[in-house]
Amino acid sequence: WRPETFDRVLVDVPCTGLGALRRRPEARWRRRPEDLDGFAPLQRGLLHEALRSVRVGGVVGYATCSPHLAETRAVVADVLDEWDGVELLDAPALLPEVPLTGEGPDLQLWPHVHGTDAMYLALLRRTA
């Protein structure tokens, strides 16, 4: 597809899967700290491509089933630092029916609070 083609894009990035340990407890023994090193560049690259693919005014949803900051807020912060004309939307304000999502404009779900996997969502809008 061509750049600036879409109004909305959801990027559900590959990740360590640490947020799904309640369903796959054996996964905790398959992951190593250095696994993060391989995922973050891929996640940043996919988020960059998603932002290139939306029109000005378009929104990208960045989602992952990892609660690890290196796969969530750090990726989003790095990409925002590299892009002019992108703003982070207030995801909890757009989803008021989801309680206790944490502080900040992104949304973090937790197994012990929400009865789900530990899911993360950030919404980014192209402004230029």
Protein backbone atom coordinates (compact mmCIF):
# COMPACT_ATOMS: atom_id res chain seq x y z
CA TRP A 1 0.00 0.00 0.00
CA ARG A 2 0.96 3.60 -0.40
CA PRO A 3 1.84 5.92 2.47
CA GLU A 4 -1.00 7.93 4.00
CA THR A 5 -3.64 5.51 2.74
CA PHE A 6 -5.63 4.62 5.87
CA ASP A 7 -7.72 6.42 8.46
CA ARG A 8 -7.11 3.86 11.22
CA VAL A 9 -4.45 1.20 11.77
CA LEU A 10 -4.13 -1.27 14.65
CA VAL A 11 -0.60 -2.54 15.26
CA ASP A 12 -0.69 -5.61 17.50
CA VAL A 13 3.07 -6.08 17.72
CA PRO A 14 4.97 -9.30 18.36
CA CYS A 15 6.18 -9.28 21.95
CA THR A 16 7.53 -11.38 24.79
CA GLY A 17 3.98 -12.36 25.74
CA LEU A 18 4.64 -11.66 29.41
CA GLY A 19 1.11 -10.35 29.80
CA ALA A 20 -0.36 -13.76 28.97
CA LEU A 21 1.40 -15.70 31.73
CA ARG A 22 -1.91 -16.43 33.48
CA ARG A 23 -2.89 -18.56 30.49
CA ARG A 24 0.59 -19.86 29.67
CA PRO A 25 2.55 -20.03 32.93
CA GLU A 26 5.25 -22.19 31.36
CA ALA A 27 6.23 -19.23 29.17
CA ARG A 28 7.96 -17.59 32.12
CA TRP A 29 10.67 -20.26 31.86
CA ARG A 30 11.13 -19.75 28.12
CA ARG A 31 11.92 -16.05 28.23
CA ARG A 32 15.23 -14.41 29.07
CA PRO A 33 15.96 -10.72 29.74
CA GLU A 34 17.86 -10.46 26.47
CA ASP A 35 14.68 -11.40 24.56
CA LEU A 36 13.61 -7.78 24.99
CA ASP A 37 16.56 -6.65 22.89
CA GLY A 38 15.12 -8.32 19.80
CA PHE A 39 11.55 -7.17 20.18
CA ALA A 40 11.94 -3.42 20.79
CA PRO A 41 13.53 -2.57 17.40
CA LEU A 42 10.87 -4.60 15.59
CA GLN A 43 8.09 -2.96 17.61
CA ARG A 44 9.45 0.53 16.88
CA GLY A 45 9.76 -0.30 13.20
CA LEU A 46 6.19 -1.56 12.98
CA LEU A 47 4.89 1.53 14.76
CA HIS A 48 6.84 3.77 12.36
CA GLU A 49 5.34 1.94 9.37
CA ALA A 50 1.84 2.21 10.83
CA LEU A 51 2.27 5.97 11.25
CA ARG A 52 3.49 6.26 7.66
CA SER A 53 0.41 4.39 6.46
CA VAL A 54 -2.22 6.70 8.02
CA ARG A 55 -3.39 10.00 6.60
CA VAL A 56 -3.03 13.25 8.50
CA GLY A 57 -5.76 13.04 11.12
CA GLY A 58 -5.53 9.24 11.12
CA VAL A 59 -5.10 7.21 14.29
CA VAL A 60 -2.76 4.32 15.04
CA GLY A 61 -3.49 1.96 17.90
CA TYR A 62 -0.31 0.39 19.30
CA ALA A 63 -1.17 -2.78 21.23
CA THR A 64 0.85 -5.47 22.94
CA CYS A 65 0.20 -8.24 25.45
CA SER A 66 3.30 -7.34 27.42
CA PRO A 67 3.24 -5.04 30.44
CA HIS A 68 7.00 -4.52 30.28
CA LEU A 69 7.88 -0.84 29.91
CA ALA A 70 10.53 -1.66 27.29
CA GLU A 71 7.73 -2.98 25.04
CA THR A 72 5.09 -0.40 25.89
CA ARG A 73 5.81 3.17 26.97
CA ALA A 74 9.47 3.12 25.92
CA VAL A 75 8.60 2.11 22.35
CA VAL A 76 5.90 4.78 22.09
CA ALA A 77 8.16 7.45 23.64
CA ASP A 78 11.01 6.60 21.26
CA VAL A 79 8.75 6.85 18.22
CA LEU A 80 7.17 10.10 19.41
CA ASP A 81 10.66 11.57 19.84
CA GLU A 82 11.44 10.70 16.21
CA TRP A 83 8.20 12.00 14.67
CA ASP A 84 7.03 15.56 14.30
CA GLY A 85 3.31 15.83 13.77
CA VAL A 86 2.16 12.95 15.98
CA GLU A 87 0.26 13.30 19.23
CA LEU A 88 -0.56 10.77 21.91
CA LEU A 89 -4.31 10.62 22.53
CA ASP A 90 -5.88 10.08 25.95
CA ALA A 91 -6.95 6.44 25.56
CA PRO A 92 -8.59 6.11 29.01
CA ALA A 93 -10.80 9.13 28.25
CA LEU A 94 -11.96 7.43 25.05
CA LEU A 95 -12.72 4.20 26.96
CA PRO A 96 -14.43 5.42 30.15
CA GLU A 97 -16.07 2.03 30.74
CA VAL A 98 -12.65 0.51 31.49
CA PRO A 99 -11.84 1.19 35.17
CA LEU A 100 -8.43 1.66 36.79
CA THR A 101 -6.31 1.91 33.68
CA GLY A 102 -3.37 3.60 35.38
CA GLU A 103 -1.98 7.07 35.01
CA GLY A 104 -1.17 8.70 31.73
CA PRO A 105 -2.65 8.85 28.26
CA ASP A 106 -2.09 5.15 27.54
CA LEU A 107 -4.09 2.20 28.80
CA GLN A 108 -2.71 -0.76 30.76
CA LEU A 109 -4.94 -3.71 31.65
CA TRP A 110 -3.92 -6.12 34.42
CA PRO A 111 -5.06 -9.71 35.10
CA HIS A 112 -5.71 -9.11 38.81
CA VAL A 113 -7.71 -5.94 38.15
CA HIS A 114 -9.47 -6.46 34.82
CA GLY A 115 -9.64 -10.27 34.55
CA THR A 116 -7.78 -10.14 31.22
CA ASP A 117 -4.25 -10.62 30.03
CA ALA A 118 -1.93 -7.69 30.74
CA MET A 119 -2.72 -5.70 27.61
CA TYR A 120 -1.35 -2.28 26.64
CA LEU A 121 -2.81 0.30 24.26
CA ALA A 122 -1.55 3.67 23.08
CA LEU A 123 -3.41 5.77 20.52
CA LEU A 124 -1.38 8.07 18.29
CA ARG A 125 -2.82 10.61 15.84
CA ARG A 126 -1.00 12.06 12.84
CA THR A 127 -1.32 15.84 12.95
CA ALA A 128 1.01 16.68 10.08
